[in-house]
Coordinates of C-alpha atoms in Angstrom, one line a residue:
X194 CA 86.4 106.8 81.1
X195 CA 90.6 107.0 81.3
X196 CA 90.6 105.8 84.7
X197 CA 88.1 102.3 84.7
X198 CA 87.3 99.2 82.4
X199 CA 83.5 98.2 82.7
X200 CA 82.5 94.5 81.3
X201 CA 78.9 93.0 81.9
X202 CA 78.6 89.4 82.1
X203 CA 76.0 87.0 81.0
X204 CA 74.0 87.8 84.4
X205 CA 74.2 91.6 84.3
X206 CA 76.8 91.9 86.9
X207 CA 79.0 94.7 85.2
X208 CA 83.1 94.3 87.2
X209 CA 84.3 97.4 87.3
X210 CA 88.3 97.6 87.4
X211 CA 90.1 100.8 88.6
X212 CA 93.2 101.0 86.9
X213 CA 94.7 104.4 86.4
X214 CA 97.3 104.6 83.4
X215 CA 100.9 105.7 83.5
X216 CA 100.3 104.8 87.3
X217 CA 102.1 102.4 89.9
X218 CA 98.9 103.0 92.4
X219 CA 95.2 104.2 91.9
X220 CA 94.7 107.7 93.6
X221 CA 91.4 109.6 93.5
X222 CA 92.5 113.0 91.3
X223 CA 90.3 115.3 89.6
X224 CA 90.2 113.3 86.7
X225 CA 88.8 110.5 88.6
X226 CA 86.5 112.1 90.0
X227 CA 84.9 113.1 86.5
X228 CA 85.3 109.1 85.7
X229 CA 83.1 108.0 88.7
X230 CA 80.4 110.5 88.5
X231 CA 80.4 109.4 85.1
X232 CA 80.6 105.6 86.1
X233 CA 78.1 106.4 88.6
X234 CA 75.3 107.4 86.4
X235 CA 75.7 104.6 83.9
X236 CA 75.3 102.2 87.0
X237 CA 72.3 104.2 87.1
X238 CA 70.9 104.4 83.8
X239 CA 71.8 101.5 82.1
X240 CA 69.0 98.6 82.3
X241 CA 71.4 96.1 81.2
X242 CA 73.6 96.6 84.7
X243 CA 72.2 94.8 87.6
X244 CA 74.2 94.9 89.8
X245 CA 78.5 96.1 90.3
X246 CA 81.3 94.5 91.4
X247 CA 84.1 97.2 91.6
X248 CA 88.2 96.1 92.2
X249 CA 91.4 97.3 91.1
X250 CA 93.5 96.3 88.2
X251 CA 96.4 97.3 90.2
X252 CA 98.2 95.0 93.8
X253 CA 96.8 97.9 95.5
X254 CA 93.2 99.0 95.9
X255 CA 93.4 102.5 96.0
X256 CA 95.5 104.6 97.9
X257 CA 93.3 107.3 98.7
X258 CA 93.1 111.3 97.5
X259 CA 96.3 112.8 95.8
X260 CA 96.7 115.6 98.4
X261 CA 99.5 117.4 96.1
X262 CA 96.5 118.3 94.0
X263 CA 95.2 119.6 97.6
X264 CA 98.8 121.6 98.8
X265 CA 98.9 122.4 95.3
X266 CA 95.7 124.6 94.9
X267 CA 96.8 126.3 97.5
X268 CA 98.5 129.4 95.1
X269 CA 95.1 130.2 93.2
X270 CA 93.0 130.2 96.2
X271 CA 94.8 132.2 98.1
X272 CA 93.5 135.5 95.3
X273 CA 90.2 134.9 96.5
X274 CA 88.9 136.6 99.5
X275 CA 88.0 134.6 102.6
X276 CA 84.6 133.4 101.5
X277 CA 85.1 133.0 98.1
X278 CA 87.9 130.4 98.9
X279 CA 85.6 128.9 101.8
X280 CA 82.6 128.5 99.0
X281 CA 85.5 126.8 96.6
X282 CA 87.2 124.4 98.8
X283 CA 84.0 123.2 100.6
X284 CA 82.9 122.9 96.5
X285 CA 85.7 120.5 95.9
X286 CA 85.6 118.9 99.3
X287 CA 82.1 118.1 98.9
X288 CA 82.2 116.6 95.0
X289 CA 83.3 113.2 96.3
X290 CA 80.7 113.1 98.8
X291 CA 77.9 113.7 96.6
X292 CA 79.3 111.2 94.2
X293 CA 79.4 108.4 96.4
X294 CA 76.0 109.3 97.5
X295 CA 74.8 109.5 94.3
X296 CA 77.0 105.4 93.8
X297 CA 75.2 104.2 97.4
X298 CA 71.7 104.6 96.3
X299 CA 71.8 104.6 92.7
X300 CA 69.3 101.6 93.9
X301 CA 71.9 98.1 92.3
X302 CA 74.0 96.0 94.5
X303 CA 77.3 97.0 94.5
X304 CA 80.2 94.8 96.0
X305 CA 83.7 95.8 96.6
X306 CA 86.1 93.1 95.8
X307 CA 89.4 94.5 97.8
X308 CA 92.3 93.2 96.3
X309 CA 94.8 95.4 97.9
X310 CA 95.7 98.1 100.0
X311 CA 92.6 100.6 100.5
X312 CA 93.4 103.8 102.3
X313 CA 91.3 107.0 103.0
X314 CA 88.9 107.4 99.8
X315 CA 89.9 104.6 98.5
X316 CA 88.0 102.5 101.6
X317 CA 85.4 105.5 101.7
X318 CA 84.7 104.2 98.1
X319 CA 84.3 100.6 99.5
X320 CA 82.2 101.6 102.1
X321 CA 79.8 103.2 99.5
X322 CA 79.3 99.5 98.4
X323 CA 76.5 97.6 99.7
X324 CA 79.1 94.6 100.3
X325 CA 83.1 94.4 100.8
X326 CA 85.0 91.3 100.6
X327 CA 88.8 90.6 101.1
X328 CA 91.3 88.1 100.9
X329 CA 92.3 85.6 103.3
X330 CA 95.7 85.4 102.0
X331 CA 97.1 88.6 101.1
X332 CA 98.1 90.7 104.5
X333 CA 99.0 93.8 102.4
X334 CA 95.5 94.3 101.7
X335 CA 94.6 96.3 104.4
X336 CA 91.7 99.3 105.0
X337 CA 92.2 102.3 106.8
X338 CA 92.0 106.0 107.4
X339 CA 95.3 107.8 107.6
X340 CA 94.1 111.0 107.1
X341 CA 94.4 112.4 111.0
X342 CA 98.4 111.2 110.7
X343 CA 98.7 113.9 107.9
X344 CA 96.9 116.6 109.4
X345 CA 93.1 116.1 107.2
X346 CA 90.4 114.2 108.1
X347 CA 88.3 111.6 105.9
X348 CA 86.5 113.5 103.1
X349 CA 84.6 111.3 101.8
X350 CA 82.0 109.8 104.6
X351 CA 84.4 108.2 106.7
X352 CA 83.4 109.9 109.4
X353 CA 79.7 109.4 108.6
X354 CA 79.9 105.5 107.3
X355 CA 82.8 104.2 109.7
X356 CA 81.0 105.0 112.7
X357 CA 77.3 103.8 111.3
X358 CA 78.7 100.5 110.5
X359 CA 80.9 99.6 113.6
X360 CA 80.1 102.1 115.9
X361 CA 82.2 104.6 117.4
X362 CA 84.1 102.9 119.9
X363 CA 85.0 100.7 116.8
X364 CA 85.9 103.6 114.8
X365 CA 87.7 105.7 117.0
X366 CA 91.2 104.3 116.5
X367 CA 90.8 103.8 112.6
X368 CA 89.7 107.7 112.5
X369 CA 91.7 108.9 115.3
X370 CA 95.3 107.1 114.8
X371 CA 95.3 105.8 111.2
X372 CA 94.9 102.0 112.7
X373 CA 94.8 99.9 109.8
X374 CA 92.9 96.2 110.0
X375 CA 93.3 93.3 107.2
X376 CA 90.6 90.7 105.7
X377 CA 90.1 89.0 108.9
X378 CA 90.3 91.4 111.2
X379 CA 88.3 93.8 109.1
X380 CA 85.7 90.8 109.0
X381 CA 85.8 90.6 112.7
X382 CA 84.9 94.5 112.7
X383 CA 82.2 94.0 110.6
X384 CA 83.9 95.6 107.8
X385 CA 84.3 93.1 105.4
X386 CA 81.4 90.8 104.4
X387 CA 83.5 88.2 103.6
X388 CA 87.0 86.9 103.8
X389 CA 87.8 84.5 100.7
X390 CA 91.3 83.7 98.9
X391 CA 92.5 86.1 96.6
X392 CA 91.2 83.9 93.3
X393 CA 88.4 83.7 94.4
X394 CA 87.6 87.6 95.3
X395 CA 85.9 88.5 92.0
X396 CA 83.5 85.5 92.2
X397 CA 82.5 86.4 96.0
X398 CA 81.7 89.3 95.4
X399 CA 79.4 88.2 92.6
X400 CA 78.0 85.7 94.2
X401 CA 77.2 88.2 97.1
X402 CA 75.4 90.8 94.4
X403 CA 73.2 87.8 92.7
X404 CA 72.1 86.6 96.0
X405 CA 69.5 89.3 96.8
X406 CA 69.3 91.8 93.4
X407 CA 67.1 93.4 95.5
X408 CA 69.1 94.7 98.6
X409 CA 70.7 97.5 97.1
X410 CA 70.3 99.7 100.5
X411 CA 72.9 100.9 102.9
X412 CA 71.7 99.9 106.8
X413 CA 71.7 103.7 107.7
X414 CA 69.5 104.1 104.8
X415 CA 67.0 101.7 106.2
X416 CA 63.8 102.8 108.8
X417 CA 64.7 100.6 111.9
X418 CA 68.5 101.6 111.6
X419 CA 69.9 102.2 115.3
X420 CA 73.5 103.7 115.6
X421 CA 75.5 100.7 116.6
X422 CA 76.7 101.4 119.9
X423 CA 74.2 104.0 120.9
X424 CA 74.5 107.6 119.6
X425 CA 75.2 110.8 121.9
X426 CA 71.9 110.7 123.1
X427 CA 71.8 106.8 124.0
X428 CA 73.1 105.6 127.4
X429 CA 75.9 103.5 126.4
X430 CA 76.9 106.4 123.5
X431 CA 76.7 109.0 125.8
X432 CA 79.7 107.3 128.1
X433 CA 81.6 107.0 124.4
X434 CA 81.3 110.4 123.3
X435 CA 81.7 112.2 127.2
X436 CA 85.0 110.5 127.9
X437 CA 86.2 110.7 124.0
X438 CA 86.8 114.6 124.2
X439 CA 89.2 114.4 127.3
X440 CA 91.2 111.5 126.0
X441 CA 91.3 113.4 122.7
X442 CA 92.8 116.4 124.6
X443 CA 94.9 114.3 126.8
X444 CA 96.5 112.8 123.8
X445 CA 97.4 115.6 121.4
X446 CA 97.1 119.0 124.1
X447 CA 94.9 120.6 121.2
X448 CA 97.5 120.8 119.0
X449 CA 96.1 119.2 116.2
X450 CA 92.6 120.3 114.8
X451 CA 92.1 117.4 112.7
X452 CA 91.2 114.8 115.7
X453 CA 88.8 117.3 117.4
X454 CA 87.7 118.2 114.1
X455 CA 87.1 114.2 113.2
X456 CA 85.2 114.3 116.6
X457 CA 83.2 116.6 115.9
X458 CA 82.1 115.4 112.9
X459 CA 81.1 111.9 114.2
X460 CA 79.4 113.6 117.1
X461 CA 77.3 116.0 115.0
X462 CA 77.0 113.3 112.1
X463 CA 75.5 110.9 114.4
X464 CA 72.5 113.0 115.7
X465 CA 71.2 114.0 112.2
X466 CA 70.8 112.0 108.5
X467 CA 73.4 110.5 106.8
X468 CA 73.0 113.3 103.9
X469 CA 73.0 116.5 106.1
X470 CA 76.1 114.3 108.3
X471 CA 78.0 114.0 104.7
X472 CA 77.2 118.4 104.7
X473 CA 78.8 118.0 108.1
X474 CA 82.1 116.5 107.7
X475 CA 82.6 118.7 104.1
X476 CA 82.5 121.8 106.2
X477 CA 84.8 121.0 108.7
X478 CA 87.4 119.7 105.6
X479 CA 86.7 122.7 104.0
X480 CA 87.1 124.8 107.7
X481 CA 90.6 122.3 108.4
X482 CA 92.3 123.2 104.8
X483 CA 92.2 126.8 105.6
X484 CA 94.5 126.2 108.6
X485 CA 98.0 126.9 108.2
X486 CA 98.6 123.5 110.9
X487 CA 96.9 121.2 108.3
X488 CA 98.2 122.8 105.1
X489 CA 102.2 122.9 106.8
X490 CA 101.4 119.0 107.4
X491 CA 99.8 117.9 104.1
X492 CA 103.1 120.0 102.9
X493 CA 105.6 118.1 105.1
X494 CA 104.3 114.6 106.2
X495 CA 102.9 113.9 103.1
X496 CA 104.2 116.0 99.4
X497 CA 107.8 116.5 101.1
X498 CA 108.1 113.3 102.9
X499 CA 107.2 111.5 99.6
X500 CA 109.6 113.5 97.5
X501 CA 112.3 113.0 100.0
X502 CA 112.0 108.9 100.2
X503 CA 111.9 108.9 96.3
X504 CA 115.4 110.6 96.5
X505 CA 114.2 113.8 96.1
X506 CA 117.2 116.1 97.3
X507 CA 119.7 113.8 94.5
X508 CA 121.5 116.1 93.0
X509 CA 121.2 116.5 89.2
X510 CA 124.3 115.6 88.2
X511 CA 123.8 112.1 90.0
X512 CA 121.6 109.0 88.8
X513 CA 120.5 106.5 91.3
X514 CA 122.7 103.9 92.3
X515 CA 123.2 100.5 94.1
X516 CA 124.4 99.9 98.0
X517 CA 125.2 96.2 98.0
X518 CA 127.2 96.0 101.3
X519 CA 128.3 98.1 104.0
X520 CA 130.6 98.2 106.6
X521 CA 130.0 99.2 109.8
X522 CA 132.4 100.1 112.3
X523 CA 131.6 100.2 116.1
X524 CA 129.0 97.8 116.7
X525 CA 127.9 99.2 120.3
X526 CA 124.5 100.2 120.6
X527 CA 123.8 102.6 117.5
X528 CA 126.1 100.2 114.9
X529 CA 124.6 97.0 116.1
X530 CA 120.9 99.0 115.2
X531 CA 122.6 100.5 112.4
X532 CA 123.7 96.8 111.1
X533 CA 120.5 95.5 111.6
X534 CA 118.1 97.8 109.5
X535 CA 120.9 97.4 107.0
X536 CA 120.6 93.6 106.8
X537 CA 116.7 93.7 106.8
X538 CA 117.0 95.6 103.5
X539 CA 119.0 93.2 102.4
X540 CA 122.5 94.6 102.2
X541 CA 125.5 92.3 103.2
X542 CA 127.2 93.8 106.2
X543 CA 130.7 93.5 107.7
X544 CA 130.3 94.6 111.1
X545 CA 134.0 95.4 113.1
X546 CA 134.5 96.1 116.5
X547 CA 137.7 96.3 118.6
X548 CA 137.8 92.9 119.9
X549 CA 135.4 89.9 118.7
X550 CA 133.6 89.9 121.9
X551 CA 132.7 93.5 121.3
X552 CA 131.5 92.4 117.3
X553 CA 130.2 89.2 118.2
X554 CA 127.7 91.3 120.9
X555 CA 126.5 93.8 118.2
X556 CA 125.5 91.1 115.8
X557 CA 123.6 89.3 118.5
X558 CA 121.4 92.2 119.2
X559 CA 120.4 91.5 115.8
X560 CA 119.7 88.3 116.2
X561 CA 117.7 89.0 119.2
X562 CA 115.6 91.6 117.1
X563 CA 114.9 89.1 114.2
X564 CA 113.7 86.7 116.9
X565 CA 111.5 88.4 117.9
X566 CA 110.0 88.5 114.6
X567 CA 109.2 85.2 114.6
X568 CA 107.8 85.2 117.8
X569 CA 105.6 87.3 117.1
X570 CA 104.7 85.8 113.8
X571 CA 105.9 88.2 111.0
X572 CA 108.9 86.1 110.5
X573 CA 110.1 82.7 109.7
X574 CA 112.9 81.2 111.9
X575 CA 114.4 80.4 108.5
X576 CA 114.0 84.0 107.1
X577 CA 115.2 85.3 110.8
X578 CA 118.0 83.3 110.5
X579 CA 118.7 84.2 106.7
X580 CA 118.7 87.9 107.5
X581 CA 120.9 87.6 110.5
X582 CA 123.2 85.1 108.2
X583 CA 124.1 88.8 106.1
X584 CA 126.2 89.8 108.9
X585 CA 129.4 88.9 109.2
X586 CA 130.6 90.3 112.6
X587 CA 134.8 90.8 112.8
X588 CA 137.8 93.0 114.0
X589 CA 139.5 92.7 110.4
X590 CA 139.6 95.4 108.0
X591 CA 141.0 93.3 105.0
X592 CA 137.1 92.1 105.0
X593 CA 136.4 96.0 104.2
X594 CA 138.1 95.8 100.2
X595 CA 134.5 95.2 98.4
X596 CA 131.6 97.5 100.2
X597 CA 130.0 100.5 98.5
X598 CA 130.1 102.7 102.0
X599 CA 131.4 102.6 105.1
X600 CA 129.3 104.1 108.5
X601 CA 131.7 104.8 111.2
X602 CA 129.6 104.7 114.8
X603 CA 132.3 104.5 117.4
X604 CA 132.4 107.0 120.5
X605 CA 132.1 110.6 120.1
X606 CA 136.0 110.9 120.1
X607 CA 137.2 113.2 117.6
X608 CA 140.6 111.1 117.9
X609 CA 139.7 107.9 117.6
X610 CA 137.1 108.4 114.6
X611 CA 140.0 109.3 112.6
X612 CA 142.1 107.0 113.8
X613 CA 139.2 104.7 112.1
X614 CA 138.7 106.9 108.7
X615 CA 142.4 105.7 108.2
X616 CA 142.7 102.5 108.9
X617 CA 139.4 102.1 106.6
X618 CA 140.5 104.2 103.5
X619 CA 143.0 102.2 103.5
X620 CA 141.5 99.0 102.6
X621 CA 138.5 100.4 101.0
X622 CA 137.4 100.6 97.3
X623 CA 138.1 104.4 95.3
X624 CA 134.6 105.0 94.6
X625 CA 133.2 103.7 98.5
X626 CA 131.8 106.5 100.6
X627 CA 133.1 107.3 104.4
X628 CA 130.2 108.1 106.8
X629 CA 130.4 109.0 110.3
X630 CA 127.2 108.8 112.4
X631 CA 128.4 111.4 114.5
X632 CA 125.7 113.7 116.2
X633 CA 127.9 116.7 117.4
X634 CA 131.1 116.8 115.6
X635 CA 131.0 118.6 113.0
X636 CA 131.7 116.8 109.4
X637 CA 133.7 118.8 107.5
X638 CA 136.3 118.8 110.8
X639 CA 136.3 115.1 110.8
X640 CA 137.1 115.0 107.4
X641 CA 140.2 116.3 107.5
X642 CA 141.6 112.9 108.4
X643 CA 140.5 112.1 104.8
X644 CA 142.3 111.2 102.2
X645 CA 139.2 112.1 100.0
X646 CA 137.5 114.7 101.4
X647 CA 134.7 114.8 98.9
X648 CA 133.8 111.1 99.5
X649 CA 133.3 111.8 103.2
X650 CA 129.5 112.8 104.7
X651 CA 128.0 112.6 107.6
X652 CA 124.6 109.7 108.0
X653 CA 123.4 110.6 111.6
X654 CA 120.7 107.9 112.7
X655 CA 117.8 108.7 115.8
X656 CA 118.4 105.9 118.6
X657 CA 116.7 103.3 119.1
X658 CA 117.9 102.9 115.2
X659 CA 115.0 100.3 113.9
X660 CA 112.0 102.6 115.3
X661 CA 113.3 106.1 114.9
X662 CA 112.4 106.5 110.8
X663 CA 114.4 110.2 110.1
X664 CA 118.2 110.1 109.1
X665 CA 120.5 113.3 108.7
X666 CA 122.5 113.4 106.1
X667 CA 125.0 116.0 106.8
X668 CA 127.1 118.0 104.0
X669 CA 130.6 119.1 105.1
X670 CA 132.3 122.2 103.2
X671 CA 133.9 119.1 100.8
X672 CA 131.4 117.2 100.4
X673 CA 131.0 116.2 96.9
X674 CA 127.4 115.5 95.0
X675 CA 128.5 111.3 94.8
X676 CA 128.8 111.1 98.4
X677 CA 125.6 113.4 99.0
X678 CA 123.7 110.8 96.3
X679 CA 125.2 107.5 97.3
X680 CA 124.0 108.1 101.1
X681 CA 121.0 108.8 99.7
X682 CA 121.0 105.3 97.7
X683 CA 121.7 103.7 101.3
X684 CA 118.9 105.6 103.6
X685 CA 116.5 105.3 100.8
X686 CA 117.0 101.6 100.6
X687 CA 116.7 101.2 104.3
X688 CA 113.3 102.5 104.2
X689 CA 113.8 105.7 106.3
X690 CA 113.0 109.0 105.1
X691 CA 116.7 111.5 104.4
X692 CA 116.9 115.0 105.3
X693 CA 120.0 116.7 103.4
X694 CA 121.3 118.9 105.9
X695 CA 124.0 122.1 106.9
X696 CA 127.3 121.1 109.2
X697 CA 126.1 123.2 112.0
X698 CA 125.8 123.1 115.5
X699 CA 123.5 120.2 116.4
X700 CA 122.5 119.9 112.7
X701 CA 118.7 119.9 111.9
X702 CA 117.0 117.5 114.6
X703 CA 119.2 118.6 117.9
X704 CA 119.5 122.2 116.9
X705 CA 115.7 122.4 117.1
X706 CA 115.6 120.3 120.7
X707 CA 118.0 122.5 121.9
X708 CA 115.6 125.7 120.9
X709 CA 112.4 123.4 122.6
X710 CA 114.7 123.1 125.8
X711 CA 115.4 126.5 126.2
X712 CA 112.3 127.6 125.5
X713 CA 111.1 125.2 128.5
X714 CA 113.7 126.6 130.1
X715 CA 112.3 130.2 129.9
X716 CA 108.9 129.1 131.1
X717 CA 110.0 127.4 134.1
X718 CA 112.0 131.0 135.1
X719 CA 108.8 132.9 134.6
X720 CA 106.8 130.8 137.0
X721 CA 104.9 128.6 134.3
X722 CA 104.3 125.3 136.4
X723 CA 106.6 122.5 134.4

């Protein structure tokens, strides 16, 4: 096996360690797959192994399926007629299914010690596992079902086990919006057995396995298993499922398959076995990936989304570089949010306004945002205050002669933005980039007030700046591939996800609500009630 170590100790208790090679994360691929069927039957078969304790030699678990290997089939499966591709996607949909299945009552205790991050299969794998224990002290090691956000739904039992083991009213926001719950919380659930430090993981979960040899059954394999909750047919189920569908509805206007799909699985699942419930949920994966709404998804929010925050639109000629400091120039509403992502990411910042009243202002909404950090416990005062300390708010340019760019968010003033571009070029470095945040002016008219035409691009955040995650990077007809690659450097940095786009009218993101708008617009003339 490429993908797993397996070492038995003097008690029987084989650990099992998934650590892919060549790879910064463990995803389930086809080559996997092979591995655990593989691993599955020697669990099996092999008298010396009484029992498994499975973990990952990576800091995360396992992130789940590798969905390019899904987008990417796409091609070949598109020369087979309808059925034909039906009978092979429902074939590879249902492998991991049948594998787990095969792992669940292979008739050993297996434990899942959960070091890390364990999303989609890789916490349909742990919930195969008789027990699952996580660490106190690690809050990155988290379980969850994203597959909804990305427009699939839980291939491998998720559906079927989730909802067994918490119920459904439990399970609904895991399945439904991707919620994502760490060791304590999970333990709270009833997800996790057991909640232990990190150094200790290993040894819990073999402790857990030795303690009864024997129990190597899953509850909803057991004959006095009741569907926590109620199922459809039960009183208190029946309130759960009737008022589910309209909320569903409510929510997402039938727009996107995979929730009523994910509802209809747990619905259906719940009334029959947990075999014919794992036949279920296959066909509805299968029936999802032939919709064009879940294949433009996996394609966007997921392969595209991950090439872009990787640098993916870099051009050739450019390697990746470093954005150390910034200046930012307007610290109203958008530069003070602008300033603030910047210094979480831990670039220095010079932030300049007009008057010191003006810059003092912007860095305080900073402050305010880091505050609330710590009152809400995901930061130290001493970490807020650190953070804050990287902004250095002022009306002086001369502070401008070391950053790597400069982002220009002042009023939408053509006249007064370059008014700014000069005053900063001429204190800035040769090889810093000019940036305007503008969203309607178009670039390459702005950079006309440029000295250096080819350094100048437009960065165009979403307000409010620290929620809104897509940033525009806007090419004007001189915009050279430096610029282009060190914006890309910045955004990348900040953690938001860069879209390389055209100097037209609106760009990408307005251009399109200005289509939605007249559209609604349309409607409203031809009597469709707003």
């Amino acid at each position: 096996m490429k993908n797993f170590t397996f070492e038995i100790d003097g008690d029987g208790i084989a650990l099992v360690t998934f650590d892919s090679p060549g790879k910064s994360m463990n995803v389930i691929s086809a080559d996997v797959m092979a591995d655990f069927a593989e691993l599955s039957e020697k669990i099996k078969t092999d008298d010396a192994v009484k029992g498994v304790v499975l973990t990952s030699g990576k800091s995360a678990f396992c992130a789940g399926a590798d969905l390019s290997e899904l987008g990417g089939g796409s091609g070949e499966l598109e020369k087979l007629s309808e059925d034909e591709r039906k009978a092979k996607l429902f074939e590879q949909c249902y492998r991991l299914n049948k594998t787990l299945r095969e792992l669940e009552t292979c008739g050993k205790p297996i434990a899942a010690a959960i070091n890390g991050l364990a999303l989609g299969g890789g916490f349909e794998i742990t919930m195969a596992c008789h027990y699952r224990v996580m660490p106190s002290d690690n809050p990155k090691a988290k379980v969850g079902l994203p597959e909804a956000m990305v427009g699939v739904l839980p291939g491998g039992g998720g559906t079927q086990r989730l909802p067994r083991l918490v119920g459904v009213m439990n399970a609904a926001p895991i399945l439904l919006q991707g919620k994502q719950h760490d060791g304590p919380s999970a333990q709270q659930l009833g997800i996790a057995h057991a909640v232990v430090p990190m150094a200790e993981l290993v040894s819990k979960a073999k402790e857990l396995v030795k303690e009864d040899p024997m129990n190597a059954t899953q509850p909803w394999d057991g004959d006095k298993f009741k569907f926590p909750g109620g199922g459809p047919y039960h009183p208190a189920g029946a309130q759960v499922f009737g008022a589910a569908s309209p909320m569903l509805r409510k929510n997402t206007y039938g727009n996107y398959p995979a929730q009523r799909y994910i509802l209809s699985c747990v619905y259906e699942g719940a009334q029959v076995s947990i075999d014919q419930g794992l036949r279920i949920e296959s066909r509805y994966f299968t029936k999802l990936l032939m919709r064009p709404e879940s294949r433009n998804m996996i394609r966007s929010l997921f392969l595209s989304k991950q090439a872009l925050e990787k640098g993916g639109r870099r051009p050739a000629s450019q390697k990746k570089g470093e954005v150390n400091k910034i200046a930012v120039i307007g610290a109203g509403f958008m530069g003070a949010g602008i300033a603030t992502v910047s210094a979480q990411a831990g670039i220095d910042v010079v932030l300049i306004d007009a008057n010191q009243e003006g810059a003092d202002k912007g860095k305080q909404h900073a402050v305010d945002h880091f505050n609330k950090g710590v009152k809400r416990g995901k930061l130290s005062q001493e970490k807020a205050d650190a953070i804050a300390g990287r902004i250095v708010a002022t009306t002086d340019y001369a502070l401008l002669s070391d950053v790597d760019l400069v982002i220009e968010a002042v009023f939408e003033n053509s006249e007064l933005k370059n008014k700014i571009t000069k005053m900063a070029e001429d204190v800035i470095p040769a090889d810093a980039v000019f940036a305007s945040n503008t969203s309607s002016i178009p670039i390459t008219g702005l950079a006309k007030a440029s000295s250096r035409e080819d350094q100048f691009i437009g960065i165009h955040f979403f307000s409010p700046v620290e929620k809104m995650m897509l940033v525009e990077i806007i090419m004007g007809d001189n915009t050279g591939d430096y610029a282009l690659s060190r914006a890309i450097d910045y955004v990348t940095k900040i953690k938001k996800t860069p879209i390389v786009v055209s100097d037209t009218r609106g760009f990408y993101a307005n251009r399109c609500v200005m289509r939605f708008i007249g559209e609604g617009m349309n409607m409203l003339a031809e009597g469709i009630k707003p």
